[in-house]
CSV table of C-alpha atoms in Angstrom, one decimal:
chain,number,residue,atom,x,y,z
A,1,UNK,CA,113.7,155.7,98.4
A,2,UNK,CA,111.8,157.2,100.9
A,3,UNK,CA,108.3,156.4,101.3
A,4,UNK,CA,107.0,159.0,100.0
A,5,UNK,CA,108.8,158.6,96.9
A,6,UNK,CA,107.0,154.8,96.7
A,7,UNK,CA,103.7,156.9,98.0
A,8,UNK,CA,104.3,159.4,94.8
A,9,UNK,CA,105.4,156.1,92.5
A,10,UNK,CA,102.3,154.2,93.6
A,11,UNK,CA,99.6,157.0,93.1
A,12,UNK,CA,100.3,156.4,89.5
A,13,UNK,CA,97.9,153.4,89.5
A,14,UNK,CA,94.4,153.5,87.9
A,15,UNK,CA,91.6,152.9,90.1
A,16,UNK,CA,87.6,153.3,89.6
A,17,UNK,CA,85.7,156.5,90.4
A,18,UNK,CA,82.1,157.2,90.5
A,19,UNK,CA,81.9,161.2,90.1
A,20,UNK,CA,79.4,163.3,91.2
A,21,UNK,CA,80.2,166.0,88.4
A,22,UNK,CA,80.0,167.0,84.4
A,23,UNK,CA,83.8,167.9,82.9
A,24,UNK,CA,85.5,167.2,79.5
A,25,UNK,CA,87.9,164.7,79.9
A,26,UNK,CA,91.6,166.1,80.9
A,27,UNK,CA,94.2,165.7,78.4
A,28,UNK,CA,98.0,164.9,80.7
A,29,UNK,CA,101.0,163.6,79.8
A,30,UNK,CA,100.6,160.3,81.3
A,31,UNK,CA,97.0,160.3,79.3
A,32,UNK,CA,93.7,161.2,79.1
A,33,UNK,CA,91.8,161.2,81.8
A,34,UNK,CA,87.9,161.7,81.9
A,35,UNK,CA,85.2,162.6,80.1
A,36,UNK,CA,83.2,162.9,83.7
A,37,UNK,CA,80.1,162.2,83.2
A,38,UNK,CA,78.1,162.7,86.7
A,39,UNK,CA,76.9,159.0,88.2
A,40,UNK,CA,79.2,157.1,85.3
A,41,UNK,CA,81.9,155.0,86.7
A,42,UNK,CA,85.2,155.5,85.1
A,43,UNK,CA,88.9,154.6,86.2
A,44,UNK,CA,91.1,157.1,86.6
A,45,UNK,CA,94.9,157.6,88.7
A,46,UNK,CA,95.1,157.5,91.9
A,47,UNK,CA,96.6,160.5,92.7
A,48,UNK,CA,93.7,162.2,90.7
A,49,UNK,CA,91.1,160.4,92.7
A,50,UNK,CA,92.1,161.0,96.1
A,51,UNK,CA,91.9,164.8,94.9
A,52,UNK,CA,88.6,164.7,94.0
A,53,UNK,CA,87.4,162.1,96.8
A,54,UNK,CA,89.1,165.1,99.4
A,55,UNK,CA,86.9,167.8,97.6
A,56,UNK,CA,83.7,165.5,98.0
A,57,UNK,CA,83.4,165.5,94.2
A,58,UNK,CA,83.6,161.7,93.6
A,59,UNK,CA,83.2,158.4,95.5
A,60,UNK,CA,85.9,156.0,95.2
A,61,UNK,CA,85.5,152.3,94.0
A,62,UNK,CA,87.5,150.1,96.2
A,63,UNK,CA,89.5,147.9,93.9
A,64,UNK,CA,88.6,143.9,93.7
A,65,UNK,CA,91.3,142.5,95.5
A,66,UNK,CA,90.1,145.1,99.0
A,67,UNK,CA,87.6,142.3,100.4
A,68,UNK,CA,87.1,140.3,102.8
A,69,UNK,CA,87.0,137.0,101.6
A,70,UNK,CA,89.7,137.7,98.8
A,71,UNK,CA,92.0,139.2,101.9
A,72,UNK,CA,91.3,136.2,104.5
A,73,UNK,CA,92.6,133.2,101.8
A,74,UNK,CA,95.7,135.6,100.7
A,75,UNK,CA,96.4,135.6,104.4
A,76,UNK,CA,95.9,132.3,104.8
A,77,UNK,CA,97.9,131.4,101.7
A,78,UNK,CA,100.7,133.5,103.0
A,79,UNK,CA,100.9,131.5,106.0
A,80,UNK,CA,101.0,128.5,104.3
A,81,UNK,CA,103.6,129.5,101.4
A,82,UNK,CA,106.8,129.6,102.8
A,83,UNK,CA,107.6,131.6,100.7
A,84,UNK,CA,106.0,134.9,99.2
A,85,UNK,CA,102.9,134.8,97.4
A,86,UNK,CA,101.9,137.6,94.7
A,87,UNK,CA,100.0,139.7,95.9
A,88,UNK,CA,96.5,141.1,93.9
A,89,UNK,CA,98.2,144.5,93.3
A,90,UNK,CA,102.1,145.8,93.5
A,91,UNK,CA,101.5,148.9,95.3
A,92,UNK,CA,99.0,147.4,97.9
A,93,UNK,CA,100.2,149.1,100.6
A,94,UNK,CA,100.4,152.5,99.3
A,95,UNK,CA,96.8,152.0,97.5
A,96,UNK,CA,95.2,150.7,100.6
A,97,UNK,CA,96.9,153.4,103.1
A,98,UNK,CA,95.7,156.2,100.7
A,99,UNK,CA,92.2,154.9,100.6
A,100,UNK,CA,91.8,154.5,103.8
A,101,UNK,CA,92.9,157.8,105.4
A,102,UNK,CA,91.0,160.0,102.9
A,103,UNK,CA,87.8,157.7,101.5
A,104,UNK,CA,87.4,155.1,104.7
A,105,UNK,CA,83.4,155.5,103.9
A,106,UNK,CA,83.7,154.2,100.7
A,107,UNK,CA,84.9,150.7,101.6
A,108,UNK,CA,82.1,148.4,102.8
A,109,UNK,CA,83.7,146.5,106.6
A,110,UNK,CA,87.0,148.7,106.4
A,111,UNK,CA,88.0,147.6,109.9
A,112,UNK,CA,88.5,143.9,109.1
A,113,UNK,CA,90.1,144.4,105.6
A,114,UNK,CA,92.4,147.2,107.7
A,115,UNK,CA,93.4,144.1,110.0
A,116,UNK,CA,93.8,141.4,107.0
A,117,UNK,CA,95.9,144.1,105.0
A,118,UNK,CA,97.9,144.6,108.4
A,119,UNK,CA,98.1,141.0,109.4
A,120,UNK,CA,99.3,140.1,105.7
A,121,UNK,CA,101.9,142.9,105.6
A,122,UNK,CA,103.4,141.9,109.1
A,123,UNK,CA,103.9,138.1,108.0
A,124,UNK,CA,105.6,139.4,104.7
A,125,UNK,CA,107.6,141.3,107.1
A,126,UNK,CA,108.1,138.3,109.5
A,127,UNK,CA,109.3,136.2,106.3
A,128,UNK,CA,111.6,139.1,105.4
A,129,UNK,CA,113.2,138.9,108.1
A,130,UNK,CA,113.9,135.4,108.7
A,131,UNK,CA,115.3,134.9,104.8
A,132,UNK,CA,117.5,137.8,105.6
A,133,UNK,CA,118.7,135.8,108.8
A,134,UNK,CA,119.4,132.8,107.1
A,135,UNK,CA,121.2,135.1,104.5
A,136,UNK,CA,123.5,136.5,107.3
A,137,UNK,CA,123.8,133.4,109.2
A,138,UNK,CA,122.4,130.5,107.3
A,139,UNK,CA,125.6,129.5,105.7
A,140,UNK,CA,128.0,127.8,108.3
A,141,UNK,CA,130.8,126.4,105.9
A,142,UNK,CA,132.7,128.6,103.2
A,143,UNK,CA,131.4,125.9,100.6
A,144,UNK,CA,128.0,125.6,99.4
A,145,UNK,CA,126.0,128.7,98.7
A,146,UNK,CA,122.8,129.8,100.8
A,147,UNK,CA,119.2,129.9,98.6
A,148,UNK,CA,117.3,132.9,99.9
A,149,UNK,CA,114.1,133.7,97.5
A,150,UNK,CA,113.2,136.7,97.0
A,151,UNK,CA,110.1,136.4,94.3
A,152,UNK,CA,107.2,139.0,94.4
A,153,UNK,CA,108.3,141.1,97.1
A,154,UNK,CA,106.4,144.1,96.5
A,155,UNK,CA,109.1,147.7,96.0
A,156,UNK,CA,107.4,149.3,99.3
A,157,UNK,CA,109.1,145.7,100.9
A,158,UNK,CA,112.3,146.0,98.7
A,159,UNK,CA,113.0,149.6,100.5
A,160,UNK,CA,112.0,148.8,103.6
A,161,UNK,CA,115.3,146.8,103.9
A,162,UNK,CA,117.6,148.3,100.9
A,163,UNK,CA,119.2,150.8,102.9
A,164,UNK,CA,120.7,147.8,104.9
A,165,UNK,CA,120.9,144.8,103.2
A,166,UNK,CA,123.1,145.7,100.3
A,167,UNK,CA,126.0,147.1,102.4
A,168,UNK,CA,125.7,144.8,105.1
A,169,UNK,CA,126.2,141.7,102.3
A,170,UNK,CA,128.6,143.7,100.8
A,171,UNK,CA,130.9,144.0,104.1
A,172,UNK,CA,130.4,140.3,104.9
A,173,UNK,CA,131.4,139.2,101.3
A,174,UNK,CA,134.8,141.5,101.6
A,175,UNK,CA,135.8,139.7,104.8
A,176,UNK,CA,134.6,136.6,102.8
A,177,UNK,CA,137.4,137.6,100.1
A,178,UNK,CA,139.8,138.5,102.7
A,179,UNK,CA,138.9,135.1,105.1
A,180,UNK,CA,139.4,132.6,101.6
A,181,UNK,CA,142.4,134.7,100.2
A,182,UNK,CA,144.7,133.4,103.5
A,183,UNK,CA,142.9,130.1,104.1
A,184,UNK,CA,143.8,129.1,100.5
A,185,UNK,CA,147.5,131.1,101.3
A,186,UNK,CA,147.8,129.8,104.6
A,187,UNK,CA,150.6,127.6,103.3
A,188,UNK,CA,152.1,129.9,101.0
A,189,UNK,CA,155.1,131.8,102.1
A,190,UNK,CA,154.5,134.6,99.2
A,191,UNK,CA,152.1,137.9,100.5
A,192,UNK,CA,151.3,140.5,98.3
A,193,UNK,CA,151.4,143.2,101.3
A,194,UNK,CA,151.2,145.9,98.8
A,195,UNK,CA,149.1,149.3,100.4
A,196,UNK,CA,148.8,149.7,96.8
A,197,UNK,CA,147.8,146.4,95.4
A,198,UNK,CA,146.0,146.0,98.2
A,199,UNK,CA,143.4,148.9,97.3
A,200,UNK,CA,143.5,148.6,94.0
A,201,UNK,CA,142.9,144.7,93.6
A,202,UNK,CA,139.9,146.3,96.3
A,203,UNK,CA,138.6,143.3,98.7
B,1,UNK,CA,127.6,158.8,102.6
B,2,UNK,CA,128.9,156.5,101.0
B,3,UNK,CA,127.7,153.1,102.6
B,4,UNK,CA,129.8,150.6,100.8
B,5,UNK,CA,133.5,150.9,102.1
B,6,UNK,CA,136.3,150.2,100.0
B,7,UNK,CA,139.2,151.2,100.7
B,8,UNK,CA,141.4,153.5,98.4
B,9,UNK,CA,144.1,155.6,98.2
B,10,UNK,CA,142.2,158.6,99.0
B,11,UNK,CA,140.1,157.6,101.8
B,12,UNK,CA,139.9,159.6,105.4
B,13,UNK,CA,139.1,156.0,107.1
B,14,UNK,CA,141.6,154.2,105.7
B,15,UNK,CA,144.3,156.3,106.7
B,16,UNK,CA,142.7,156.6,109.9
B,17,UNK,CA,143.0,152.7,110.0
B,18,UNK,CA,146.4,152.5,108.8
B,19,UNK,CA,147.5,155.1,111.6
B,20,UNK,CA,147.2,151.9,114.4
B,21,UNK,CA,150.6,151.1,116.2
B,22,UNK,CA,150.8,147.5,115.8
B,23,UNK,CA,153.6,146.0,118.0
B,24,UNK,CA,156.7,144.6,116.2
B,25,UNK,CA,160.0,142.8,116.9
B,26,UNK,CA,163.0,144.5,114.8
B,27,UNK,CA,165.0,141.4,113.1
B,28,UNK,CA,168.2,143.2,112.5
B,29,UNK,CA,170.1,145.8,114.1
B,30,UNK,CA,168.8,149.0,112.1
B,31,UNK,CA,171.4,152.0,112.5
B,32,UNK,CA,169.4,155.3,113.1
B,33,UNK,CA,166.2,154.9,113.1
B,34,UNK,CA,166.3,154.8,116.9
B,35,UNK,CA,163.3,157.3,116.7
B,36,UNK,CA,161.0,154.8,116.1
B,37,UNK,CA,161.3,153.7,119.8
B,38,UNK,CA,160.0,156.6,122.2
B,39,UNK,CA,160.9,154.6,125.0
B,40,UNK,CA,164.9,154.5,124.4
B,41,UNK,CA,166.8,157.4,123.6
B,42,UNK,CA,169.5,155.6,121.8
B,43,UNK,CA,170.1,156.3,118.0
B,44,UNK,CA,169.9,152.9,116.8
B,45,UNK,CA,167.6,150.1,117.2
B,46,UNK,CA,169.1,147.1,118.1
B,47,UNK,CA,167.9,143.5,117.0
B,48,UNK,CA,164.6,141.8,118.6
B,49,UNK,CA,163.9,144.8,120.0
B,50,UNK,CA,160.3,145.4,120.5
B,51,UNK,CA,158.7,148.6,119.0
B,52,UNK,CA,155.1,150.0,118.6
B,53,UNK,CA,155.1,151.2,114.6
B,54,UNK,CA,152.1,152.4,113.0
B,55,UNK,CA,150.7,150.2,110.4
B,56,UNK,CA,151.1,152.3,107.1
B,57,UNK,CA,154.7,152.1,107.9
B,58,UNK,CA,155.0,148.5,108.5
B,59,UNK,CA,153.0,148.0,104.6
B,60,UNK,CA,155.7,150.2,102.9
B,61,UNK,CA,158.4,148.5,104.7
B,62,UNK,CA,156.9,144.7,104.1
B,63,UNK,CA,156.1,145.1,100.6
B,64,UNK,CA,158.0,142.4,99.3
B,65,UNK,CA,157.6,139.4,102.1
B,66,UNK,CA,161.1,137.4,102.4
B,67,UNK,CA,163.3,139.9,100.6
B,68,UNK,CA,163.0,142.8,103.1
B,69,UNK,CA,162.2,141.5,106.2
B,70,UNK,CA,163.3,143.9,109.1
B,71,UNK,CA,160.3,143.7,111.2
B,72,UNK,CA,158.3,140.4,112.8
B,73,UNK,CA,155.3,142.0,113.1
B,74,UNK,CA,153.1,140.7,116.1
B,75,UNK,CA,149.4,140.1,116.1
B,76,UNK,CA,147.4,142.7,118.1
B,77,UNK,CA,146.1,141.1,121.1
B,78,UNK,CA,142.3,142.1,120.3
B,79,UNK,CA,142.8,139.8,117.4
B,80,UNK,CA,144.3,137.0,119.3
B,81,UNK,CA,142.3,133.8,120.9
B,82,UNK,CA,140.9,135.1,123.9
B,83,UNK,CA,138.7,137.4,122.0
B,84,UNK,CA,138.1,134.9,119.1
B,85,UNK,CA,137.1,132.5,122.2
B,86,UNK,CA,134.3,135.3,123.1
B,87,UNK,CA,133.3,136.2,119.4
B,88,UNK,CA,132.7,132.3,118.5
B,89,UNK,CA,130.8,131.9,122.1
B,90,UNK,CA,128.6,134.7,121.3
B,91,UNK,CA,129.6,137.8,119.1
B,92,UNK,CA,127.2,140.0,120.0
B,93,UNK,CA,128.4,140.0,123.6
B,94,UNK,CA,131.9,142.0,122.4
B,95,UNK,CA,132.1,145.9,122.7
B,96,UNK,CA,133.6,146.1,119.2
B,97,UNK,CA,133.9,149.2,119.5
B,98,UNK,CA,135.6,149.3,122.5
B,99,UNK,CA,138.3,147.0,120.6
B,100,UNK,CA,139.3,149.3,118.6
B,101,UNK,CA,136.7,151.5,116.2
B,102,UNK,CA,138.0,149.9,112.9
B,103,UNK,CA,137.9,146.2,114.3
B,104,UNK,CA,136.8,144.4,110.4
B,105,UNK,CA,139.5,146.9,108.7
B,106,UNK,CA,142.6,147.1,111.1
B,107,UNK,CA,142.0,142.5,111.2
B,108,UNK,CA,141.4,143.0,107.2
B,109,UNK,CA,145.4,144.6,107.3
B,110,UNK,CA,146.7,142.2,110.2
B,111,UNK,CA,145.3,138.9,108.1
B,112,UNK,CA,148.2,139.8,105.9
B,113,UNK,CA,150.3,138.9,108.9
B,114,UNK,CA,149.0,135.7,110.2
B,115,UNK,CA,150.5,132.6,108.5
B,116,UNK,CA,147.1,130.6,109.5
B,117,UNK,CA,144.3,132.4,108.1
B,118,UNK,CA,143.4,132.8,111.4
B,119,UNK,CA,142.4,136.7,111.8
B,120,UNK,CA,140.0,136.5,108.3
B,121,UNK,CA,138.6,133.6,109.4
B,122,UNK,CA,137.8,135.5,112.7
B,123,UNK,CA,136.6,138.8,111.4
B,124,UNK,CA,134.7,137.3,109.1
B,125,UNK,CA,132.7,134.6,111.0
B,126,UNK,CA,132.1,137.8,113.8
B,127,UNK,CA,130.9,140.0,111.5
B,128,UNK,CA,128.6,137.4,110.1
B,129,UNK,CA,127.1,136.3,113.1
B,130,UNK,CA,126.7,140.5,114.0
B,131,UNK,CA,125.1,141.6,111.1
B,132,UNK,CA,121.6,139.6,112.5
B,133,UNK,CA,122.2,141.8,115.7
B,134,UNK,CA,122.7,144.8,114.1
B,135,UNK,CA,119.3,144.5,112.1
B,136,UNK,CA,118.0,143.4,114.9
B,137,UNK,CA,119.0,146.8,116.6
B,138,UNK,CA,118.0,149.0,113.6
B,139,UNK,CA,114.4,147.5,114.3
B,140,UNK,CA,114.3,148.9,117.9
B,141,UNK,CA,113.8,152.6,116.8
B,142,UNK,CA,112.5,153.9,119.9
B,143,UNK,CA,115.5,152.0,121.7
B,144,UNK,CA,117.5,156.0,122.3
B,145,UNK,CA,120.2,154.1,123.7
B,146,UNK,CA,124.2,155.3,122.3
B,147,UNK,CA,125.5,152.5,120.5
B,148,UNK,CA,128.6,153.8,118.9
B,149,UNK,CA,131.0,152.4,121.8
B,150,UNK,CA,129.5,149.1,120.9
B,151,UNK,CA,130.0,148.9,117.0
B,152,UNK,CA,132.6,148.9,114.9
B,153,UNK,CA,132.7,152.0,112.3
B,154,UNK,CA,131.1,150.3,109.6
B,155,UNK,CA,128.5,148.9,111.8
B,156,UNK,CA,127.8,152.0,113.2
B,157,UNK,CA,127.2,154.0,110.0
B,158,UNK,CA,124.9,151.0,109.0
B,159,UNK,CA,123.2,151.1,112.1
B,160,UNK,CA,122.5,154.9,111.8
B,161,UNK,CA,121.0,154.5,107.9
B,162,UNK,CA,119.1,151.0,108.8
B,163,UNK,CA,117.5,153.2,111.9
B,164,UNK,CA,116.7,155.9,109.6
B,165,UNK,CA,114.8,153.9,107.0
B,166,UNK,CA,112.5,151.7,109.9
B,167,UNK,CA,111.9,155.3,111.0
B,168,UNK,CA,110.4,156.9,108.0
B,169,UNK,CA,108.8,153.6,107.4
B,170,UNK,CA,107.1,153.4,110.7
B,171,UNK,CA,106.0,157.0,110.5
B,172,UNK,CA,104.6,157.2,107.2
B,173,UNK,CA,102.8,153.8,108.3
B,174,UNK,CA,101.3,155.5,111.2
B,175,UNK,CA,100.7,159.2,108.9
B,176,UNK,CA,102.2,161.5,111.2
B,177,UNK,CA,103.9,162.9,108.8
B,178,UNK,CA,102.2,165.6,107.7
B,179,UNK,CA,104.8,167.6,105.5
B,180,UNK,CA,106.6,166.5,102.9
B,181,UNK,CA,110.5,167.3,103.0
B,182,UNK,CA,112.6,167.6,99.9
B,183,UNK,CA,114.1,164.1,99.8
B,184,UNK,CA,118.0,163.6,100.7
B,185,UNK,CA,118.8,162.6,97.1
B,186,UNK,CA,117.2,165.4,95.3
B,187,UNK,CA,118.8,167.9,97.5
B,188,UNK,CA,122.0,166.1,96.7
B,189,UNK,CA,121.1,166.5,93.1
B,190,UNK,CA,120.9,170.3,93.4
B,191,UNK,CA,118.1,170.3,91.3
B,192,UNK,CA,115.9,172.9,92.9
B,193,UNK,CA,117.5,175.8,91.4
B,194,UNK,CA,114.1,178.2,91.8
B,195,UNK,CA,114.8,179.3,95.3
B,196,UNK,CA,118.5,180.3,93.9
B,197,UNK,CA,117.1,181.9,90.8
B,198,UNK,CA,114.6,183.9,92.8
B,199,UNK,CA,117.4,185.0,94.9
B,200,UNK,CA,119.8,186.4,92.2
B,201,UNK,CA,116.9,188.2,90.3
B,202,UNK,CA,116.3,190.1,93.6
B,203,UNK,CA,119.8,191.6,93.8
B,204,UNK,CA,119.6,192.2,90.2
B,205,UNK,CA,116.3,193.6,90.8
B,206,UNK,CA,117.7,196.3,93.3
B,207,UNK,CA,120.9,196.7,91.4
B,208,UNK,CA,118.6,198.4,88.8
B,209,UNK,CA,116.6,200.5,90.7
């Protein structure tokens, strides 16, 4: 998917408003949204919210998880882990990029939550990349299978290397086929050469 | 495109694959087919004679190994231990492309040849120890440098989408894009059928009138 697709799929996500405004509440499919009742907090989507926040009719309540302290030990806990931690929310990217290009005022020290959000996303990346390493390269025998965990990568993560990984693994594991189908043969006079079985037994 | 390969019946790069002259030895004396040997205009090819045969050819001919043997086919020298010297010292160093365009595909066929194993265990350890490069490379978006003599086929084509994705990543990251385009797969889809609509109601429109 591209990323605006994940942008459109993450705007779904509820997120607290304070509006400045009276309006009976807004019957979608996805819900109901409102009554807005002028200085009463209320949580709506995000998509909705940025809408308002860009016509000046609401100010937006950063969610818990977008502070400072909460941000620094998820950092440090993702150094730590060697693996990946949870994160406080799945669309985190997408709900912190979106806040902060069109409501940066409404997030108290936005510059050092930008940098933990960026430092955090850039180790996630850095651990991405070495489990896919040790995916490519990590297994140096034909025998004994290589571990890589993959457990609460985040879907923004998940796209930013589908388009690769899945056809890359998926050449690798055909010459895999190919590699173990004449090691085991190697002393076997008898080849199926078939074009046709060949392509149809498809390795 | 379609990014997993598997080859079929029907498929443009397999027969582009299976088009390779790989160099055989004739076992037998085989009356006219002469023709198969540019090189000598005589009618008939004689026995242990050398000749350059494409590979869809040499399948057909080979399909039951031991019964109908008339060709000892020889392993193409890209696939022989010089080169698999240089792609177990360092794999990334080799001009795949260079080699020939469909390197994993054109060893996948010779493997069949080689009594050893030898060419699968090659093309697959290479193209192992490659794929890390080739990420690698898709992660260098600004690098403008032509790759295609480098890769193989398949690499190339999972070069192109990798670079594509860190792309659209790395500019949506940094929000300079500023209008959305109708996504790849819903253009595929042919889903957008207003633009069409609008279109025929026009003519039909002035048809009237």
């Amino acid at each position: 998917m591209d990323p605006e697709e994940l942008e459109f799929v993450g705007e779904s996500v509820s997120i607290g408003i304070i509006p400045n405004f009276n309006f009976d509440a807004i019957h979608l499919i996805a819900g109901t949204v409102g009554p807005f009742k002028a200085g009463l907090p209320l949580h709506i989507p995000l998509w909705l919210a940025i809408h308002l926040r860009k016509q000046q009719k609401c100010r937006i309540v950063p969610p818990n998880w977008m502070d400072r302290d909460i941000l620094e030990d998820k950092k440090e806990e993702e150094k730590r882990v060697p693996n990946f931690t949870s994160m406080p929310c799945d669309q985190y990217m997408i709900v912190s990029k979106l806040i902060f290009s069109h409501a940066s005022e409404d997030v108290p020290s936005i510059e050092e939550i930008k940098t933990f959000i960026k430092d955090i996303y850039d180790i996630r990346q850095a651990k991405l990349r070495t489990a896919i390493d040790s995916f490519f390269i990590g297994k140096k025998q034909l025998d004994g299978a290589t571990q890589v965990s993959f457990t609460n990568l985040t879907m923004f993560e998940i796209h930013t290397v589908r388009s690769f990984l899945p056809y890359a693994s998926d050449l690798i594991a055909r010459l895999e086929r190919v590699c173990q189908q004449h090691t085991s043969n190697a002393n076997d006079t008898v080849h199926s050469n078939s074009f046709f079985t060949s392509s149809s037994s498809g390795y | 495109m379609k990014r997993t390969y598997y080859p079929n019946y029907f498929s443009i790069d397999d027969i582009i694959v299976t088009q390779e002259k790989i160099p055989c030895i004739t076992e037998q004396e085989l009356s006219n087919l002469g023709f198969l040997d540019q090189s000598h205009s005589s009618t008939d090819l004689k026995a242990n004679q050398e000749v350059q045969l494409p590979l869809w050819y040499i399948l057909q001919v080979q399909k039951e190994r031991g019964r109908n043997q008339f060709y000892d086919v020889k392993i193409p020298n890209i696939y022989k231990s010089t080169y698999s010297e240089i792609c177990k010292a360092d794999a990334t160093a080799v001009d795949l492309g260079k080699l020939n365009k469909h390197f994993y595909e054109l060893g996948r066929y010779v493997s069949h040849f080689d009594r050893n194993g030898f060419v699968g265990r090659m093309i697959y350890e290479t193209c192992r120890s490659r794929m890390k490069y080739l990420k690698d490379l898709c992660n260098n978006i600004n690098n403008e440098q032509r790759n295609e003599s480098r890769l193989d086929h398949i690499e190339y084509h999972l070069f192109l989408e990798g670079s594509k994705t860190n792309k659209k990543f790395s500019e949506w990251l940094q929000e300079s894009t500023v209008n959305i385009k109708t996504s790849e797969m819903v253009v595929n889809h042919r889903k957008r059928k207003r633009a069409l609509m609008e279109a025929e109601n026009a003519i039909a429109g002035s048809q009237k009138t």
